Amino acid sequence: MDTNMLFSLGLNLVAPWKVVKSEFRRIEGNHERELHIWIDFERGSKFMSSKGTLLPPHDTVDKEWRHLNFFEHPCYLHARVPRLKTDASSIEMVQVPWARHGSGFTMLFEAFAMALIEEETPVNSVAKTVKEYPKRIWTIFRYWINVGKRQLDLSGVRRIGVDETSRRKGHSYITQFVDLDTRQTIFVCQGKDADTFKRFTDWLLAHNGEPTLIETVSMDMSHAFTAGCMTYLPQANIVYDKFHMVQEANKKLEEVRKGEAHEKKLLKGHRFTLLHLRKNLPIEKQQELEAILLTYPMLGKAYSLKEGLVEILNAASTGEKEAWDDFLKWMDIATKSALEPFRKLVATFKAHLFGIKTFFEQGSVTNGILEGLNSKVQLAKRRARGYSNVGNFMDMVYYINGGDNFRCPLKTT
C-alpha cells in the first residue's frame, strides 16, 4: 500500500476525493519540518449542488487548511475545490468533507481545539499549544457557540434563575438566565439592569419560547431585576433567593464586626470564622468562636441572628410549615435588637416580602444552581486572568454552562 493510499485512509476520504501527493518541508530558519498533503478529485467527477442536482465543475479554487499535527510535525492539507455553475448567474463552491466553508482548519483540528477549551484550558493557552494566533482559535470557538445558540429550543422553559457576575474585578457585569429544570444557561447578556429582562424575552421568542408561560423567577433582591421581571414577565412568581438573603445577613454581621474591631484589635483576622455556621467549623475554630462571642456580646447577638436566619431558611427549603411564622418572629427580634445593621436588613426584607413569602411557599426554588454555575465561570475567568472582550466572556459562559447544545459536533462527550 503506497503512502497516498495510507493518507487517504487516515483522512477518511471517499470517492471522488483522494490523496495525490505528500511531502515534508523544512521550515525556513529552523530545523522543524511540516507535512503537506495534496488532495484532488477524480477526472470526470460530478458534485451535488445546493439545489440537489449533480453538476460538473465550472472551475476550481486552490485552498489550504491546517490539520492535526502528524506526530510533532504541523500538517497542512491542500486541494483544488470545484465551483459549480448552478444557473446563468450563480456559482457556488463545493463543500469539502474535511472542513467547513470559510474555515482555514479541518474539522478534526477544530474539534481538538474545542476539546482543549472544554478541559478548562484558556483560549490563549490553547493557541500556544497548537501554535496558532489566539484570534484564529477565538474564531473557531465563536463559530461553534453561534451554532449552539441557533439550535436552542426554549419551548419547555417554565422556571428560571437570574444572577449577575463580573467579567473582570471591578469591571462591567453580565447577567445569565438559567433554566432551573435543565440546570443550564439559556441566555447571557451584558449589564445587570431591568432591560436584561426585555432582552431575555426577545431571546425566548426567537427560540420557540413563550414569555407568558414562565411561572417562576428566582433572583436576588435587586431593584433592577425586580422591576424588569414585573415589566416583562408580570405573570411570573418572583422568588427571592435564600442564598442572597444569607449573603445580606453576612454583610450586616461584617458591619457589626468592623464596628467592634475598630475598638478591639483582637477581632481582626476572624472574619471568615464568623461567616461560617458554628456546626460547620472544626473543633478548634468553634472554641475560638465561642470565646469571641462571649467577649463581645453585640457581636454574639448579631451572630445568633444570622445563624437563626439560616436555620429558618433551611427549614423552609425542606417544606416546614412553621418556617414562615418563625421568620416573622425573627424579624421582630431583629427589629427590637440594638443592632442598626440588622434593623436595616429587616427593612429590606419587608420591602421585598412578597418575593420572600413565595420562597417560603415553594421552598425548593433557589439560585443554588446558579451559584454552582457561577463558580465554574469564575474559575475559568481566573485561569484566563479575566476577559478584555465581554463578547468572548459571554460565549465562554454559554460553553461552560449551556450543556450539549454548545458542544462541537465532533466531540464524544
Short mmCIF file of C-alpha atoms in Angstrom, two decimals, residues 17-377:
data_model
loop_
_atom_site.label_atom_id
_atom_site.label_comp_id
_atom_site.label_asym_id
_atom_site.label_seq_id
_atom_site.Cartn_x
_atom_site.Cartn_y
_atom_site.Cartn_z
CA TRP A 17 -11.55 12.56 -3.27
CA LYS A 18 -8.11 11.03 -2.85
CA VAL A 19 -4.59 11.99 -1.79
CA VAL A 20 -2.36 12.54 -4.81
CA LYS A 21 0.83 13.85 -3.22
CA SER A 22 2.55 14.39 0.14
CA GLU A 23 5.89 15.80 1.20
CA PHE A 24 7.81 17.10 4.21
CA ARG A 25 9.08 20.67 4.00
CA ARG A 26 11.71 22.19 6.23
CA ILE A 27 10.54 25.40 7.87
CA GLU A 28 12.78 28.25 6.84
CA GLY A 29 15.00 29.49 9.64
CA ASN A 30 14.81 26.42 11.94
CA HIS A 31 15.15 22.64 11.96
CA GLU A 32 11.44 21.83 12.16
CA ARG A 33 9.52 20.26 9.29
CA GLU A 34 5.94 20.46 8.07
CA LEU A 35 3.86 17.78 6.38
CA HIS A 36 1.92 18.95 3.32
CA ILE A 37 -0.74 16.74 1.74
CA TRP A 38 -2.45 17.41 -1.59
CA ILE A 39 -5.98 16.14 -2.21
CA ASP A 40 -7.68 16.06 -5.61
CA PHE A 41 -10.83 14.65 -7.20
CA GLU A 42 -11.05 12.14 -10.00
CA ARG A 43 -11.37 13.37 -13.56
CA GLY A 44 -14.99 13.44 -14.77
CA SER A 45 -16.44 13.73 -11.25
CA LYS A 46 -19.72 15.48 -10.63
CA PHE A 47 -20.79 17.18 -7.41
CA MET A 48 -24.13 17.80 -5.74
CA SER A 49 -25.25 21.44 -5.78
CA SER A 50 -27.36 23.12 -3.11
CA LYS A 51 -30.31 22.71 -5.48
CA GLY A 52 -29.93 18.93 -5.46
CA THR A 53 -28.53 18.45 -8.97
CA LEU A 54 -25.27 16.75 -9.98
CA LEU A 55 -23.05 19.12 -11.89
CA PRO A 56 -19.51 19.01 -13.32
CA PRO A 57 -17.03 21.62 -12.03
CA HIS A 58 -17.21 25.05 -13.64
CA ASP A 59 -13.71 25.86 -12.36
CA THR A 60 -11.58 25.25 -9.23
CA VAL A 61 -10.04 27.36 -6.46
CA ASP A 62 -6.87 26.35 -4.60
CA LYS A 63 -7.44 26.10 -0.82
CA GLU A 64 -5.30 25.25 2.22
CA TRP A 65 -6.31 24.02 5.70
CA ARG A 66 -4.38 23.48 8.91
CA HIS A 67 -4.80 19.88 10.08
CA LEU A 68 -3.85 17.99 13.25
CA ASN A 69 -0.12 17.52 13.71
CA PHE A 70 1.44 14.42 12.20
CA PHE A 71 3.39 13.28 15.27
CA GLU A 72 5.25 16.51 16.18
CA HIS A 73 5.07 17.99 12.68
CA PRO A 74 2.49 20.64 11.69
CA CYS A 75 0.29 19.31 8.90
CA TYR A 76 -1.50 21.17 6.09
CA LEU A 77 -3.99 19.94 3.51
CA HIS A 78 -4.17 21.40 0.02
CA ALA A 79 -6.90 20.90 -2.57
CA ARG A 80 -8.37 22.49 -5.66
CA VAL A 81 -12.01 22.92 -4.70
CA PRO A 82 -14.59 22.80 -7.52
CA ARG A 83 -17.07 25.58 -8.13
CA LEU A 84 -20.42 24.77 -9.72
CA LYS A 85 -22.41 26.94 -12.06
CA THR A 86 -25.98 26.38 -10.88
CA ASP A 87 -27.56 28.77 -13.38
CA ALA A 88 -26.57 31.58 -15.74
CA SER A 89 -25.69 33.97 -12.92
CA SER A 90 -24.94 31.79 -9.85
CA ILE A 91 -21.75 29.99 -8.91
CA GLU A 92 -21.27 28.10 -5.65
CA MET A 93 -18.31 26.33 -4.08
CA VAL A 94 -18.48 22.61 -3.27
CA GLN A 95 -18.47 21.68 0.42
CA VAL A 96 -15.42 19.52 1.08
CA PRO A 97 -15.92 16.69 3.62
CA TRP A 98 -12.93 17.51 5.82
CA ALA A 99 -13.63 21.19 6.56
CA ARG A 100 -16.48 23.66 6.80
CA HIS A 101 -16.99 26.61 4.46
CA GLY A 102 -14.89 29.64 5.29
CA SER A 103 -12.58 27.88 7.74
CA GLY A 104 -8.82 27.59 7.35
CA PHE A 105 -8.85 24.49 9.57
CA THR A 106 -10.04 20.93 9.17
CA MET A 107 -12.97 19.73 11.28
CA LEU A 108 -10.66 17.47 13.29
CA PHE A 109 -8.39 20.40 14.13
CA GLU A 110 -11.40 22.45 15.28
CA ALA A 111 -12.65 19.54 17.38
CA PHE A 112 -9.24 19.22 19.02
CA ALA A 113 -9.13 22.95 19.85
CA MET A 114 -12.65 22.82 21.31
CA ALA A 115 -11.73 19.72 23.34
CA LEU A 116 -8.80 21.59 24.90
CA ILE A 117 -11.09 24.51 25.82
CA GLU A 118 -13.60 22.11 27.34
CA GLU A 119 -10.82 20.74 29.55
CA GLU A 120 -10.75 24.24 31.12
CA THR A 121 -7.73 25.41 29.13
CA PRO A 122 -7.74 29.18 28.46
CA VAL A 123 -8.00 30.04 24.75
CA ASN A 124 -4.62 31.81 24.74
CA SER A 125 -3.03 28.66 26.15
CA VAL A 126 -4.78 26.55 23.50
CA ALA A 127 -3.32 28.85 20.85
CA LYS A 128 0.19 28.27 22.24
CA THR A 129 -0.36 24.51 22.31
CA VAL A 130 -1.44 24.30 18.67
CA LYS A 131 0.90 27.13 17.59
CA GLU A 132 -1.78 29.40 16.17
CA TYR A 133 -2.79 33.02 16.74
CA PRO A 134 -5.34 33.37 19.59
CA LYS A 135 -7.72 35.31 17.33
CA ARG A 136 -7.97 32.31 14.98
CA ILE A 137 -8.85 29.99 17.90
CA TRP A 138 -11.46 32.50 19.11
CA THR A 139 -12.93 32.48 15.59
CA ILE A 140 -13.35 28.70 15.76
CA PHE A 141 -14.83 28.96 19.25
CA ARG A 142 -17.34 31.67 18.35
CA TYR A 143 -18.48 29.76 15.27
CA TRP A 144 -19.50 26.68 17.29
CA ILE A 145 -21.08 28.76 20.06
CA ASN A 146 -23.20 30.56 17.45
CA VAL A 147 -24.25 27.17 16.05
CA GLY A 148 -25.36 26.21 19.56
CA LYS A 149 -27.30 29.46 20.01
CA ARG A 150 -29.19 28.89 16.77
CA GLN A 151 -30.13 25.36 17.82
CA LEU A 152 -31.53 26.31 21.23
CA ASP A 153 -35.14 25.21 21.77
CA LEU A 154 -36.64 27.06 24.75
CA SER A 155 -40.24 25.91 24.29
CA GLY A 156 -40.17 23.98 27.58
CA VAL A 157 -38.77 26.73 29.83
CA ARG A 158 -41.05 27.40 32.83
CA ARG A 159 -38.79 28.22 35.80
CA ILE A 160 -35.72 30.42 35.55
CA GLY A 161 -32.99 31.75 37.80
CA VAL A 162 -31.25 35.09 37.20
CA ASP A 163 -27.89 36.27 38.51
CA GLU A 164 -25.07 38.59 37.52
CA THR A 165 -21.31 38.17 37.52
CA SER A 166 -18.36 40.39 36.58
CA ARG A 167 -16.01 39.62 33.70
CA ARG A 168 -13.08 41.24 35.50
CA LYS A 169 -12.67 42.52 39.03
CA GLY A 170 -14.30 45.94 39.22
CA HIS A 171 -15.36 45.82 35.57
CA SER A 172 -18.65 45.51 33.71
CA TYR A 173 -21.20 42.87 34.58
CA ILE A 174 -23.06 40.26 32.63
CA THR A 175 -26.36 38.60 33.55
CA GLN A 176 -27.14 34.94 32.92
CA PHE A 177 -30.58 33.32 32.81
CA VAL A 178 -30.69 29.63 33.76
CA ASP A 179 -33.41 27.05 33.21
CA LEU A 180 -33.86 25.72 36.74
CA ASP A 181 -35.23 22.41 35.45
CA THR A 182 -32.44 21.56 32.97
CA ARG A 183 -29.82 23.36 35.14
CA GLN A 184 -28.35 25.00 32.03
CA THR A 185 -27.66 28.59 30.98
CA ILE A 186 -30.10 29.64 28.26
CA PHE A 187 -29.28 33.34 27.83
CA VAL A 188 -26.40 35.69 28.63
CA CYS A 189 -26.32 39.45 28.09
CA GLN A 190 -24.29 42.46 29.11
CA GLY A 191 -25.38 44.59 32.08
CA LYS A 192 -27.46 43.94 35.19
CA ASP A 193 -30.34 46.36 34.75
CA ALA A 194 -34.08 45.94 34.15
CA ASP A 195 -33.55 45.88 30.39
CA THR A 196 -31.88 42.46 30.67
CA PHE A 197 -35.39 41.01 31.05
CA LYS A 198 -36.51 42.71 27.84
CA ARG A 199 -33.59 41.13 26.01
CA PHE A 200 -34.34 37.77 27.59
CA THR A 201 -37.98 37.78 26.47
CA ASP A 202 -36.90 38.71 22.92
CA TRP A 203 -34.41 35.80 23.01
CA LEU A 204 -37.09 33.47 24.33
CA LEU A 205 -39.47 34.33 21.50
CA ALA A 206 -36.70 33.86 18.93
CA HIS A 207 -36.04 30.31 20.20
CA ASN A 208 -39.57 28.84 20.35
CA GLY A 209 -40.16 30.03 23.91
CA GLU A 210 -43.16 31.91 25.28
CA PRO A 211 -42.64 34.59 27.99
CA THR A 212 -46.22 34.26 29.27
CA LEU A 213 -45.54 30.62 30.20
CA ILE A 214 -42.74 31.48 32.64
CA GLU A 215 -44.10 30.55 36.06
CA THR A 216 -41.26 31.31 38.48
CA VAL A 217 -38.24 33.61 38.54
CA SER A 218 -35.61 33.16 41.25
CA MET A 219 -33.35 36.17 41.84
CA ASP A 220 -31.65 38.35 44.41
CA MET A 221 -33.34 41.43 45.85
CA SER A 222 -32.06 43.72 43.12
CA HIS A 223 -34.46 46.58 42.37
CA ALA A 224 -33.46 46.43 38.71
CA PHE A 225 -34.20 42.69 38.40
CA THR A 226 -37.48 43.09 40.28
CA ALA A 227 -38.60 45.94 38.02
CA GLY A 228 -37.54 44.06 34.89
CA CYS A 229 -39.41 40.92 35.89
CA MET A 230 -42.58 42.81 36.80
CA THR A 231 -42.50 44.66 33.50
CA TYR A 232 -41.67 41.86 31.06
CA LEU A 233 -42.77 38.73 32.96
CA PRO A 234 -45.71 40.09 35.00
CA GLN A 235 -47.41 36.71 35.39
CA ALA A 236 -44.36 35.03 36.93
CA ASN A 237 -43.95 34.45 40.67
CA ILE A 238 -40.83 36.20 41.97
CA VAL A 239 -38.81 34.14 44.45
CA TYR A 240 -36.08 35.95 46.35
CA ASP A 241 -33.24 33.51 46.66
CA LYS A 242 -32.31 32.34 50.17
CA PHE A 243 -28.59 32.36 49.39
CA HIS A 244 -28.72 36.09 48.71
CA MET A 245 -30.74 36.63 51.89
CA VAL A 246 -28.00 34.89 53.86
CA GLN A 247 -25.41 36.90 51.94
CA GLU A 248 -27.13 40.12 53.06
CA ALA A 249 -27.17 38.88 56.66
CA ASN A 250 -23.43 38.13 56.44
CA LYS A 251 -22.83 41.68 55.22
CA LYS A 252 -24.66 43.06 58.26
CA LEU A 253 -22.69 40.74 60.55
CA GLU A 254 -19.50 42.05 58.97
CA GLU A 255 -20.62 45.63 59.68
CA VAL A 256 -21.06 44.74 63.35
CA ARG A 257 -17.66 43.03 63.42
CA LYS A 258 -15.95 46.05 61.90
CA GLY A 259 -17.63 48.31 64.46
CA GLU A 260 -16.32 46.14 67.28
CA ALA A 261 -12.89 45.66 65.71
CA HIS A 262 -12.44 49.43 65.46
CA GLU A 263 -12.02 49.46 69.23
CA LYS A 264 -10.81 45.88 69.79
CA LYS A 265 -8.00 44.76 67.50
CA LEU A 266 -8.26 41.17 68.78
CA LEU A 267 -11.20 40.65 66.39
CA LYS A 268 -9.09 41.19 63.33
CA GLY A 269 -8.41 38.02 61.40
CA HIS A 270 -11.66 36.31 62.40
CA ARG A 271 -13.85 37.50 59.56
CA PHE A 272 -14.14 34.08 57.90
CA THR A 273 -14.69 32.33 61.23
CA LEU A 274 -17.83 34.41 61.73
CA LEU A 275 -19.09 33.75 58.20
CA HIS A 276 -19.41 30.00 58.89
CA LEU A 277 -22.12 28.31 60.90
CA ARG A 278 -20.96 27.03 64.26
CA LYS A 279 -21.65 23.38 63.35
CA ASN A 280 -19.54 23.62 60.17
CA LEU A 281 -16.39 24.75 61.97
CA PRO A 282 -13.64 22.39 63.21
CA ILE A 283 -13.41 21.98 66.99
CA GLU A 284 -10.55 24.46 67.46
CA LYS A 285 -12.38 27.11 65.43
CA GLN A 286 -15.59 26.50 67.39
CA GLN A 287 -13.67 27.19 70.58
CA GLU A 288 -12.28 30.42 69.10
CA LEU A 289 -15.78 31.43 68.02
CA GLU A 290 -17.25 30.81 71.49
CA ALA A 291 -14.52 32.95 73.06
CA ILE A 292 -15.17 35.80 70.61
CA LEU A 293 -18.95 35.74 71.09
CA LEU A 294 -18.65 35.69 74.89
CA THR A 295 -16.13 38.53 74.86
CA TYR A 296 -18.15 40.76 72.53
CA PRO A 297 -21.89 40.48 73.35
CA MET A 298 -23.07 42.70 70.48
CA LEU A 299 -21.22 40.54 68.00
CA GLY A 300 -22.61 37.47 69.73
CA LYS A 301 -26.15 38.79 69.28
CA ALA A 302 -25.50 39.55 65.58
CA TYR A 303 -24.06 36.08 65.02
CA SER A 304 -27.08 34.46 66.69
CA LEU A 305 -29.42 36.44 64.42
CA LYS A 306 -27.52 35.35 61.32
CA GLU A 307 -27.42 31.72 62.45
CA GLY A 308 -31.12 31.77 63.32
CA LEU A 309 -32.00 33.15 59.89
CA VAL A 310 -30.02 30.39 58.17
CA GLU A 311 -31.81 27.71 60.18
CA ILE A 312 -35.22 29.18 59.32
CA LEU A 313 -34.42 29.39 55.60
CA ASN A 314 -33.10 25.82 55.60
CA ALA A 315 -36.29 24.69 57.31
CA ALA A 316 -38.33 26.46 54.61
CA SER A 317 -36.33 24.58 51.96
CA THR A 318 -37.48 21.29 53.47
CA GLY A 319 -41.13 22.38 53.48
CA GLU A 320 -41.64 23.00 57.22
CA LYS A 321 -44.94 24.88 57.60
CA GLU A 322 -43.85 26.72 60.75
CA ALA A 323 -40.89 28.35 58.96
CA TRP A 324 -42.86 31.41 57.83
CA ASP A 325 -44.10 32.16 61.36
CA ASP A 326 -40.57 31.68 62.66
CA PHE A 327 -39.30 34.14 60.06
CA LEU A 328 -41.83 36.78 61.14
CA LYS A 329 -40.73 36.28 64.75
CA TRP A 330 -37.09 36.57 63.66
CA MET A 331 -37.79 39.94 62.00
CA ASP A 332 -39.49 41.16 65.19
CA ILE A 333 -36.48 40.12 67.31
CA ALA A 334 -34.01 41.72 64.88
CA THR A 335 -36.05 44.96 64.84
CA LYS A 336 -36.02 45.17 68.65
CA SER A 337 -32.29 44.48 68.85
CA ALA A 338 -29.84 47.31 69.36
CA LEU A 339 -28.09 46.37 66.11
CA GLU A 340 -28.72 49.03 63.48
CA PRO A 341 -27.35 46.95 60.54
CA PHE A 342 -29.90 44.20 61.30
CA ARG A 343 -32.72 46.71 61.69
CA LYS A 344 -31.88 47.91 58.18
CA LEU A 345 -31.82 44.30 56.98
CA VAL A 346 -35.35 43.79 58.32
CA ALA A 347 -36.48 46.93 56.49
CA THR A 348 -35.00 45.48 53.28
CA PHE A 349 -36.78 42.16 53.85
CA LYS A 350 -40.11 43.91 54.49
CA ALA A 351 -39.75 45.86 51.23
CA HIS A 352 -39.36 42.53 49.40
CA LEU A 353 -41.74 40.47 51.49
CA PHE A 354 -43.88 39.30 48.58
CA GLY A 355 -40.95 37.50 46.92
CA ILE A 356 -39.63 36.16 50.23
CA LYS A 357 -43.07 34.71 51.09
CA THR A 358 -43.09 32.97 47.69
CA PHE A 359 -39.81 31.31 48.62
CA PHE A 360 -41.33 30.04 51.87
CA GLU A 361 -44.32 28.72 49.93
CA GLN A 362 -42.27 26.99 47.23
CA GLY A 363 -39.17 26.13 49.26
CA SER A 364 -37.27 24.18 46.64
CA VAL A 365 -36.79 27.13 44.26
CA THR A 366 -33.40 28.75 44.86
CA ASN A 367 -30.45 30.12 42.93
CA GLY A 368 -28.25 27.34 44.26
CA ILE A 369 -27.86 26.06 40.70
CA LEU A 370 -26.60 29.47 39.58
CA GLU A 371 -24.14 29.62 42.47
CA GLY A 372 -22.62 26.37 41.24
CA LEU A 373 -22.56 27.51 37.62
CA ASN A 374 -21.07 30.86 38.60
CA SER A 375 -18.26 29.13 40.48
CA LYS A 376 -17.31 27.33 37.25
CA VAL A 377 -17.38 30.62 35.35
#
